[in-house]
Amino acid sequence: MRVNVDGTKCAAYALCAEIAPQVFDLDDFGYAVATPEDVPAALEVVTGEAIEACPVQAIRRLT
């Protein structure tokens, strides 16, 4: 599984980084960025929770 954060939609709520800090980081301005690697299988459930928690639906699952 890979994920992408749409920087034009992200509103810096940071819920994704709070829920799945192994997958999402915050840039210097507080906006989310996803790790460029594949999400490990052990983190897929929590990553899905982070995707669902995004209030502006800025995160999408690529695979």
PDB file of N, CA, C and O in Angstrom, chain B, residues numbered from 101:
ATOM      1  N   MET B 101       0.846  -1.172   0.000  1.00  0.00           N
ATOM      2  CA  MET B 101       0.000   0.000   0.000  1.00  0.00           C
ATOM      3  C   MET B 101       0.891   1.234   0.000  1.00  0.00           C
ATOM      4  O   MET B 101       1.899   1.291   0.705  1.00  0.00           O
ATOM      5  N   ARG B 102       0.508   2.208  -0.793  1.00  0.00           N
ATOM      6  CA  ARG B 102       1.178   3.512  -0.793  1.00  0.00           C
ATOM      7  C   ARG B 102       0.097   4.571  -0.610  1.00  0.00           C
ATOM      8  O   ARG B 102      -1.052   4.376  -1.005  1.00  0.00           O
ATOM      9  N   VAL B 103       0.479   5.687  -0.010  1.00  0.00           N
ATOM     10  CA  VAL B 103      -0.473   6.771   0.200  1.00  0.00           C
ATOM     11  C   VAL B 103       0.127   8.080  -0.291  1.00  0.00           C
ATOM     12  O   VAL B 103       1.344   8.232  -0.402  1.00  0.00           O
ATOM     13  N   ASN B 104      -0.761   9.014  -0.578  1.00  0.00           N
ATOM     14  CA  ASN B 104      -0.345  10.327  -1.044  1.00  0.00           C
ATOM     15  C   ASN B 104      -1.175  11.378  -0.332  1.00  0.00           C
ATOM     16  O   ASN B 104      -2.381  11.208  -0.154  1.00  0.00           O
ATOM     17  N   VAL B 105      -0.534  12.466   0.077  1.00  0.00           N
ATOM     18  CA  VAL B 105      -1.234  13.595   0.677  1.00  0.00           C
ATOM     19  C   VAL B 105      -1.303  14.697  -0.370  1.00  0.00           C
ATOM     20  O   VAL B 105      -0.274  15.132  -0.888  1.00  0.00           O
ATOM     21  N   ASP B 106      -2.502  15.143  -0.679  1.00  0.00           N
ATOM     22  CA  ASP B 106      -2.700  16.242  -1.621  1.00  0.00           C
ATOM     23  C   ASP B 106      -2.426  17.546  -0.887  1.00  0.00           C
ATOM     24  O   ASP B 106      -3.226  17.983  -0.059  1.00  0.00           O
ATOM     25  N   GLY B 107      -1.305  18.157  -1.191  1.00  0.00           N
ATOM     26  CA  GLY B 107      -0.900  19.389  -0.526  1.00  0.00           C
ATOM     27  C   GLY B 107      -1.839  20.558  -0.767  1.00  0.00           C
ATOM     28  O   GLY B 107      -1.839  21.518   0.004  1.00  0.00           O
ATOM     29  N   THR B 108      -2.642  20.491  -1.829  1.00  0.00           N
ATOM     30  CA  THR B 108      -3.587  21.575  -2.081  1.00  0.00           C
ATOM     31  C   THR B 108      -4.843  21.449  -1.229  1.00  0.00           C
ATOM     32  O   THR B 108      -5.592  22.413  -1.074  1.00  0.00           O
ATOM     33  N   LYS B 109      -5.075  20.252  -0.674  1.00  0.00           N
ATOM     34  CA  LYS B 109      -6.243  20.031   0.179  1.00  0.00           C
ATOM     35  C   LYS B 109      -5.906  20.037   1.664  1.00  0.00           C
ATOM     36  O   LYS B 109      -6.746  20.399   2.489  1.00  0.00           O
ATOM     37  N   CYS B 110      -4.684  19.638   2.011  1.00  0.00           N
ATOM     38  CA  CYS B 110      -4.305  19.512   3.422  1.00  0.00           C
ATOM     39  C   CYS B 110      -4.501  20.843   4.137  1.00  0.00           C
ATOM     40  O   CYS B 110      -4.067  21.889   3.653  1.00  0.00           O
ATOM     41  N   ALA B 111      -5.157  20.793   5.291  1.00  0.00           N
ATOM     42  CA  ALA B 111      -5.423  21.994   6.082  1.00  0.00           C
ATOM     43  C   ALA B 111      -4.670  21.973   7.409  1.00  0.00           C
ATOM     44  O   ALA B 111      -4.989  22.742   8.315  1.00  0.00           O
ATOM     45  N   ALA B 112      -3.682  21.105   7.527  1.00  0.00           N
ATOM     46  CA  ALA B 112      -2.788  21.040   8.692  1.00  0.00           C
ATOM     47  C   ALA B 112      -3.497  20.674   9.995  1.00  0.00           C
ATOM     48  O   ALA B 112      -3.123  21.164  11.060  1.00  0.00           O
ATOM     49  N   TYR B 113      -4.507  19.827   9.920  1.00  0.00           N
ATOM     50  CA  TYR B 113      -5.135  19.336  11.148  1.00  0.00           C
ATOM     51  C   TYR B 113      -4.205  18.379  11.892  1.00  0.00           C
ATOM     52  O   TYR B 113      -4.280  18.266  13.116  1.00  0.00           O
ATOM     53  N   ALA B 114      -3.336  17.698  11.165  1.00  0.00           N
ATOM     54  CA  ALA B 114      -2.309  16.803  11.716  1.00  0.00           C
ATOM     55  C   ALA B 114      -2.865  15.535  12.361  1.00  0.00           C
ATOM     56  O   ALA B 114      -2.152  14.864  13.107  1.00  0.00           O
ATOM     57  N   LEU B 115      -4.102  15.202  12.092  1.00  0.00           N
ATOM     58  CA  LEU B 115      -4.664  13.972  12.648  1.00  0.00           C
ATOM     59  C   LEU B 115      -3.943  12.744  12.112  1.00  0.00           C
ATOM     60  O   LEU B 115      -3.738  11.775  12.844  1.00  0.00           O
ATOM     61  N   CYS B 116      -3.561  12.778  10.856  1.00  0.00           N
ATOM     62  CA  CYS B 116      -2.877  11.620  10.270  1.00  0.00           C
ATOM     63  C   CYS B 116      -1.555  11.353  10.977  1.00  0.00           C
ATOM     64  O   CYS B 116      -1.231  10.204  11.279  1.00  0.00           O
ATOM     65  N   ALA B 117      -0.798  12.397  11.238  1.00  0.00           N
ATOM     66  CA  ALA B 117       0.493  12.236  11.919  1.00  0.00           C
ATOM     67  C   ALA B 117       0.304  11.804  13.365  1.00  0.00           C
ATOM     68  O   ALA B 117       1.159  11.126  13.933  1.00  0.00           O
ATOM     69  N   GLU B 118      -0.801  12.192  13.949  1.00  0.00           N
ATOM     70  CA  GLU B 118      -1.101  11.778  15.321  1.00  0.00           C
ATOM     71  C   GLU B 118      -1.498  10.300  15.367  1.00  0.00           C
ATOM     72  O   GLU B 118      -1.102   9.575  16.279  1.00  0.00           O
ATOM     73  N   ILE B 119      -2.277   9.863  14.385  1.00  0.00           N
ATOM     74  CA  ILE B 119      -2.768   8.486  14.348  1.00  0.00           C
ATOM     75  C   ILE B 119      -1.700   7.517  13.836  1.00  0.00           C
ATOM     76  O   ILE B 119      -1.538   6.425  14.381  1.00  0.00           O
ATOM     77  N   ALA B 120      -0.980   7.913  12.802  1.00  0.00           N
ATOM     78  CA  ALA B 120       0.016   7.026  12.181  1.00  0.00           C
ATOM     79  C   ALA B 120       1.345   7.762  11.978  1.00  0.00           C
ATOM     80  O   ALA B 120       1.723   8.055  10.843  1.00  0.00           O
ATOM     81  N   PRO B 121       2.046   8.058  13.060  1.00  0.00           N
ATOM     82  CA  PRO B 121       3.294   8.828  12.937  1.00  0.00           C
ATOM     83  C   PRO B 121       4.402   8.098  12.179  1.00  0.00           C
ATOM     84  O   PRO B 121       5.364   8.724  11.735  1.00  0.00           O
ATOM     85  N   GLN B 122       4.273   6.788  12.032  1.00  0.00           N
ATOM     86  CA  GLN B 122       5.271   6.034  11.278  1.00  0.00           C
ATOM     87  C   GLN B 122       5.106   6.238   9.773  1.00  0.00           C
ATOM     88  O   GLN B 122       6.011   5.937   8.995  1.00  0.00           O
ATOM     89  N   VAL B 123       3.945   6.749   9.373  1.00  0.00           N
ATOM     90  CA  VAL B 123       3.629   6.894   7.953  1.00  0.00           C
ATOM     91  C   VAL B 123       3.562   8.359   7.526  1.00  0.00           C
ATOM     92  O   VAL B 123       3.903   8.691   6.390  1.00  0.00           O
ATOM     93  N   PHE B 124       3.125   9.232   8.430  1.00  0.00           N
ATOM     94  CA  PHE B 124       2.942  10.639   8.089  1.00  0.00           C
ATOM     95  C   PHE B 124       3.825  11.531   8.954  1.00  0.00           C
ATOM     96  O   PHE B 124       3.940  11.335  10.163  1.00  0.00           O
ATOM     97  N   ASP B 125       4.442  12.510   8.308  1.00  0.00           N
ATOM     98  CA  ASP B 125       5.216  13.540   8.993  1.00  0.00           C
ATOM     99  C   ASP B 125       4.556  14.874   8.717  1.00  0.00           C
ATOM    100  O   ASP B 125       3.668  14.982   7.871  1.00  0.00           O
ATOM    101  N   LEU B 126       4.998  15.888   9.441  1.00  0.00           N
ATOM    102  CA  LEU B 126       4.544  17.245   9.184  1.00  0.00           C
ATOM    103  C   LEU B 126       5.729  18.054   8.682  1.00  0.00           C
ATOM    104  O   LEU B 126       6.844  17.923   9.187  1.00  0.00           O
ATOM    105  N   ASP B 127       5.475  18.895   7.680  1.00  0.00           N
ATOM    106  CA  ASP B 127       6.555  19.740   7.182  1.00  0.00           C
ATOM    107  C   ASP B 127       6.740  20.937   8.110  1.00  0.00           C
ATOM    108  O   ASP B 127       6.088  21.016   9.151  1.00  0.00           O
ATOM    109  N   ASP B 128       7.602  21.849   7.753  1.00  0.00           N
ATOM    110  CA  ASP B 128       7.909  22.998   8.604  1.00  0.00           C
ATOM    111  C   ASP B 128       6.706  23.902   8.854  1.00  0.00           C
ATOM    112  O   ASP B 128       6.708  24.684   9.805  1.00  0.00           O
ATOM    113  N   PHE B 129       5.693  23.804   8.022  1.00  0.00           N
ATOM    114  CA  PHE B 129       4.501  24.637   8.163  1.00  0.00           C
ATOM    115  C   PHE B 129       3.335  23.885   8.802  1.00  0.00           C
ATOM    116  O   PHE B 129       2.250  24.444   8.968  1.00  0.00           O
ATOM    117  N   GLY B 130       3.556  22.618   9.162  1.00  0.00           N
ATOM    118  CA  GLY B 130       2.525  21.825   9.818  1.00  0.00           C
ATOM    119  C   GLY B 130       1.649  21.024   8.881  1.00  0.00           C
ATOM    120  O   GLY B 130       0.673  20.416   9.319  1.00  0.00           O
ATOM    121  N   TYR B 131       1.978  21.012   7.594  1.00  0.00           N
ATOM    122  CA  TYR B 131       1.196  20.245   6.630  1.00  0.00           C
ATOM    123  C   TYR B 131       1.731  18.815   6.541  1.00  0.00           C
ATOM    124  O   TYR B 131       2.929  18.577   6.696  1.00  0.00           O
ATOM    125  N   ALA B 132       0.843  17.892   6.295  1.00  0.00           N
ATOM    126  CA  ALA B 132       1.211  16.476   6.276  1.00  0.00           C
ATOM    127  C   ALA B 132       1.938  16.094   5.000  1.00  0.00           C
ATOM    128  O   ALA B 132       1.654  16.600   3.914  1.00  0.00           O
ATOM    129  N   VAL B 133       2.885  15.185   5.168  1.00  0.00           N
ATOM    130  CA  VAL B 133       3.559  14.537   4.046  1.00  0.00           C
ATOM    131  C   VAL B 133       3.638  13.048   4.378  1.00  0.00           C
ATOM    132  O   VAL B 133       3.874  12.669   5.525  1.00  0.00           O
ATOM    133  N   ALA B 134       3.440  12.227   3.378  1.00  0.00           N
ATOM    134  CA  ALA B 134       3.502  10.777   3.578  1.00  0.00           C
ATOM    135  C   ALA B 134       4.903  10.280   3.262  1.00  0.00           C
ATOM    136  O   ALA B 134       5.616  10.865   2.446  1.00  0.00           O
ATOM    137  N   THR B 135       5.281   9.208   3.911  1.00  0.00           N
ATOM    138  CA  THR B 135       6.566   8.599   3.593  1.00  0.00           C
ATOM    139  C   THR B 135       6.503   8.077   2.162  1.00  0.00           C
ATOM    140  O   THR B 135       5.462   7.585   1.729  1.00  0.00           O
ATOM    141  N   PRO B 136       7.596   8.179   1.435  1.00  0.00           N
ATOM    142  CA  PRO B 136       7.565   7.758   0.031  1.00  0.00           C
ATOM    143  C   PRO B 136       7.591   6.247  -0.163  1.00  0.00           C
ATOM    144  O   PRO B 136       7.339   5.764  -1.267  1.00  0.00           O
ATOM    145  N   GLU B 137       7.892   5.500   0.888  1.00  0.00           N
ATOM    146  CA  GLU B 137       7.981   4.055   0.775  1.00  0.00           C
ATOM    147  C   GLU B 137       6.605   3.400   0.887  1.00  0.00           C
ATOM    148  O   GLU B 137       5.614   4.031   1.256  1.00  0.00           O
ATOM    149  N   ASP B 138       6.586   2.111   0.553  1.00  0.00           N
ATOM    150  CA  ASP B 138       5.370   1.329   0.769  1.00  0.00           C
ATOM    151  C   ASP B 138       5.089   1.249   2.267  1.00  0.00           C
ATOM    152  O   ASP B 138       6.008   1.126   3.077  1.00  0.00           O
ATOM    153  N   VAL B 139       3.830   1.320   2.618  1.00  0.00           N
ATOM    154  CA  VAL B 139       3.425   1.186   4.016  1.00  0.00           C
ATOM    155  C   VAL B 139       3.543  -0.292   4.389  1.00  0.00           C
ATOM    156  O   VAL B 139       2.988  -1.143   3.694  1.00  0.00           O
ATOM    157  N   PRO B 140       4.251  -0.610   5.467  1.00  0.00           N
ATOM    158  CA  PRO B 140       4.352  -2.015   5.884  1.00  0.00           C
ATOM    159  C   PRO B 140       2.968  -2.589   6.198  1.00  0.00           C
ATOM    160  O   PRO B 140       2.074  -1.876   6.653  1.00  0.00           O
ATOM    161  N   ALA B 141       2.811  -3.873   5.950  1.00  0.00           N
ATOM    162  CA  ALA B 141       1.524  -4.538   6.182  1.00  0.00           C
ATOM    163  C   ALA B 141       1.034  -4.334   7.607  1.00  0.00           C
ATOM    164  O   ALA B 141      -0.169  -4.206   7.835  1.00  0.00           O
ATOM    165  N   ALA B 142       1.938  -4.301   8.554  1.00  0.00           N
ATOM    166  CA  ALA B 142       1.559  -4.136   9.962  1.00  0.00           C
ATOM    167  C   ALA B 142       0.968  -2.761  10.248  1.00  0.00           C
ATOM    168  O   ALA B 142       0.322  -2.572  11.279  1.00  0.00           O
ATOM    169  N   LEU B 143       1.178  -1.799   9.354  1.00  0.00           N
ATOM    170  CA  LEU B 143       0.669  -0.439   9.572  1.00  0.00           C
ATOM    171  C   LEU B 143      -0.509  -0.090   8.663  1.00  0.00           C
ATOM    172  O   LEU B 143      -0.985   1.045   8.682  1.00  0.00           O
ATOM    173  N   GLU B 144      -0.980  -1.041   7.877  1.00  0.00           N
ATOM    174  CA  GLU B 144      -2.059  -0.738   6.939  1.00  0.00           C
ATOM    175  C   GLU B 144      -3.362  -0.370   7.635  1.00  0.00           C
ATOM    176  O   GLU B 144      -4.067   0.526   7.171  1.00  0.00           O
ATOM    177  N   VAL B 145      -3.696  -1.029   8.721  1.00  0.00           N
ATOM    178  CA  VAL B 145      -4.951  -0.724   9.425  1.00  0.00           C
ATOM    179  C   VAL B 145      -4.910   0.686   9.995  1.00  0.00           C
ATOM    180  O   VAL B 145      -5.849   1.460   9.805  1.00  0.00           O
ATOM    181  N   VAL B 146      -3.837   1.023  10.689  1.00  0.00           N
ATOM    182  CA  VAL B 146      -3.736   2.352  11.292  1.00  0.00           C
ATOM    183  C   VAL B 146      -3.639   3.436  10.205  1.00  0.00           C
ATOM    184  O   VAL B 146      -4.114   4.555  10.399  1.00  0.00           O
ATOM    185  N   THR B 147      -3.030   3.103   9.081  1.00  0.00           N
ATOM    186  CA  THR B 147      -2.968   4.059   7.972  1.00  0.00           C
ATOM    187  C   THR B 147      -4.364   4.306   7.415  1.00  0.00           C
ATOM    188  O   THR B 147      -4.714   5.442   7.094  1.00  0.00           O
ATOM    189  N   GLY B 148      -5.155   3.255   7.299  1.00  0.00           N
ATOM    190  CA  GLY B 148      -6.542   3.408   6.868  1.00  0.00           C
ATOM    191  C   GLY B 148      -7.342   4.270   7.826  1.00  0.00           C
ATOM    192  O   GLY B 148      -8.185   5.059   7.400  1.00  0.00           O
ATOM    193  N   GLU B 149      -7.082   4.124   9.117  1.00  0.00           N
ATOM    194  CA  GLU B 149      -7.753   4.967  10.114  1.00  0.00           C
ATOM    195  C   GLU B 149      -7.361   6.429   9.926  1.00  0.00           C
ATOM    196  O   GLU B 149      -8.200   7.320  10.055  1.00  0.00           O
ATOM    197  N   ALA B 150      -6.101   6.672   9.624  1.00  0.00           N
ATOM    198  CA  ALA B 150      -5.639   8.044   9.396  1.00  0.00           C
ATOM    199  C   ALA B 150      -6.283   8.637   8.147  1.00  0.00           C
ATOM    200  O   ALA B 150      -6.655   9.810   8.133  1.00  0.00           O
ATOM    201  N   ILE B 151      -6.414   7.830   7.107  1.00  0.00           N
ATOM    202  CA  ILE B 151      -7.063   8.295   5.879  1.00  0.00           C
ATOM    203  C   ILE B 151      -8.512   8.681   6.168  1.00  0.00           C
ATOM    204  O   ILE B 151      -8.976   9.735   5.733  1.00  0.00           O
ATOM    205  N   GLU B 152      -9.219   7.835   6.895  1.00  0.00           N
ATOM    206  CA  GLU B 152     -10.621   8.102   7.232  1.00  0.00           C
ATOM    207  C   GLU B 152     -10.776   9.312   8.149  1.00  0.00           C
ATOM    208  O   GLU B 152     -11.788  10.011   8.087  1.00  0.00           O
ATOM    209  N   ALA B 153      -9.787   9.562   8.993  1.00  0.00           N
ATOM    210  CA  ALA B 153      -9.876  10.654   9.967  1.00  0.00           C
ATOM    211  C   ALA B 153      -9.630  12.027   9.353  1.00  0.00           C
ATOM    212  O   ALA B 153      -9.977  13.041   9.959  1.00  0.00           O
ATOM    213  N   CYS B 154      -9.047  12.077   8.180  1.00  0.00           N
ATOM    214  CA  CYS B 154      -8.722  13.377   7.576  1.00  0.00           C
ATOM    215  C   CYS B 154     -10.009  14.150   7.283  1.00  0.00           C
ATOM    216  O   CYS B 154     -10.821  13.714   6.468  1.00  0.00           O
ATOM    217  N   PRO B 155     -10.197  15.300   7.947  1.00  0.00           N
ATOM    218  CA  PRO B 155     -11.451  16.038   7.773  1.00  0.00           C
ATOM    219  C   PRO B 155     -11.614  16.675   6.395  1.00  0.00           C
ATOM    220  O   PRO B 155     -12.728  17.038   6.016  1.00  0.00           O
ATOM    221  N   VAL B 156     -10.533  16.816   5.647  1.00  0.00           N
ATOM    222  CA  VAL B 156     -10.635  17.430   4.321  1.00  0.00           C
ATOM    223  C   VAL B 156     -10.351  16.427   3.201  1.00  0.00           C
ATOM    224  O   VAL B 156     -10.231  16.808   2.036  1.00  0.00           O
ATOM    225  N   GLN B 157     -10.246  15.154   3.556  1.00  0.00           N
ATOM    226  CA  GLN B 157     -10.031  14.067   2.596  1.00  0.00           C
ATOM    227  C   GLN B 157      -8.844  14.341   1.675  1.00  0.00           C
ATOM    228  O   GLN B 157      -8.933  14.197   0.455  1.00  0.00           O
ATOM    229  N   ALA B 158      -7.726  14.742   2.295  1.00  0.00           N
ATOM    230  CA  ALA B 158      -6.523  15.074   1.531  1.00  0.00           C
ATOM    231  C   ALA B 158      -5.626  13.868   1.277  1.00  0.00           C
ATOM    232  O   ALA B 158      -4.655  13.966   0.527  1.00  0.00           O
ATOM    233  N   ILE B 159      -5.944  12.733   1.893  1.00  0.00           N
ATOM    234  CA  ILE B 159      -5.087  11.555   1.767  1.00  0.00           C
ATOM    235  C   ILE B 159      -5.790  10.518   0.909  1.00  0.00           C
ATOM    236  O   ILE B 159      -6.976  10.241   1.082  1.00  0.00           O
ATOM    237  N   ARG B 160      -5.036   9.955  -0.012  1.00  0.00           N
ATOM    238  CA  ARG B 160      -5.623   8.876  -0.808  1.00  0.00           C
ATOM    239  C   ARG B 160      -4.681   7.688  -0.865  1.00  0.00           C
ATOM    240  O   ARG B 160      -3.458   7.822  -0.823  1.00  0.00           O
ATOM    241  N   ARG B 161      -5.283   6.551  -0.959  1.00  0.00           N
ATOM    242  CA  ARG B 161      -4.567   5.280  -1.076  1.00  0.00           C
ATOM    243  C   ARG B 161      -4.235   5.083  -2.555  1.00  0.00           C
ATOM    244  O   ARG B 161      -5.123   5.125  -3.406  1.00  0.00           O
ATOM    245  N   LEU B 162      -2.961   4.869  -2.852  1.00  0.00           N
ATOM    246  CA  LEU B 162      -2.550   4.695  -4.246  1.00  0.00           C
ATOM    247  C   LEU B 162      -2.605   3.241  -4.682  1.00  0.00           C
ATOM    248  O   LEU B 162      -2.928   2.957  -5.835  1.00  0.00           O
ATOM    249  N   THR B 163      -2.297   2.318  -3.786  1.00  0.00           N
ATOM    250  CA  THR B 163      -2.344   0.898  -4.129  1.00  0.00           C
ATOM    251  C   THR B 163      -2.894   0.120  -2.967  1.00  0.00           C
ATOM    252  O   THR B 163      -3.019  -1.102  -3.046  1.00  0.00           O
TER     253      THR B 163
END
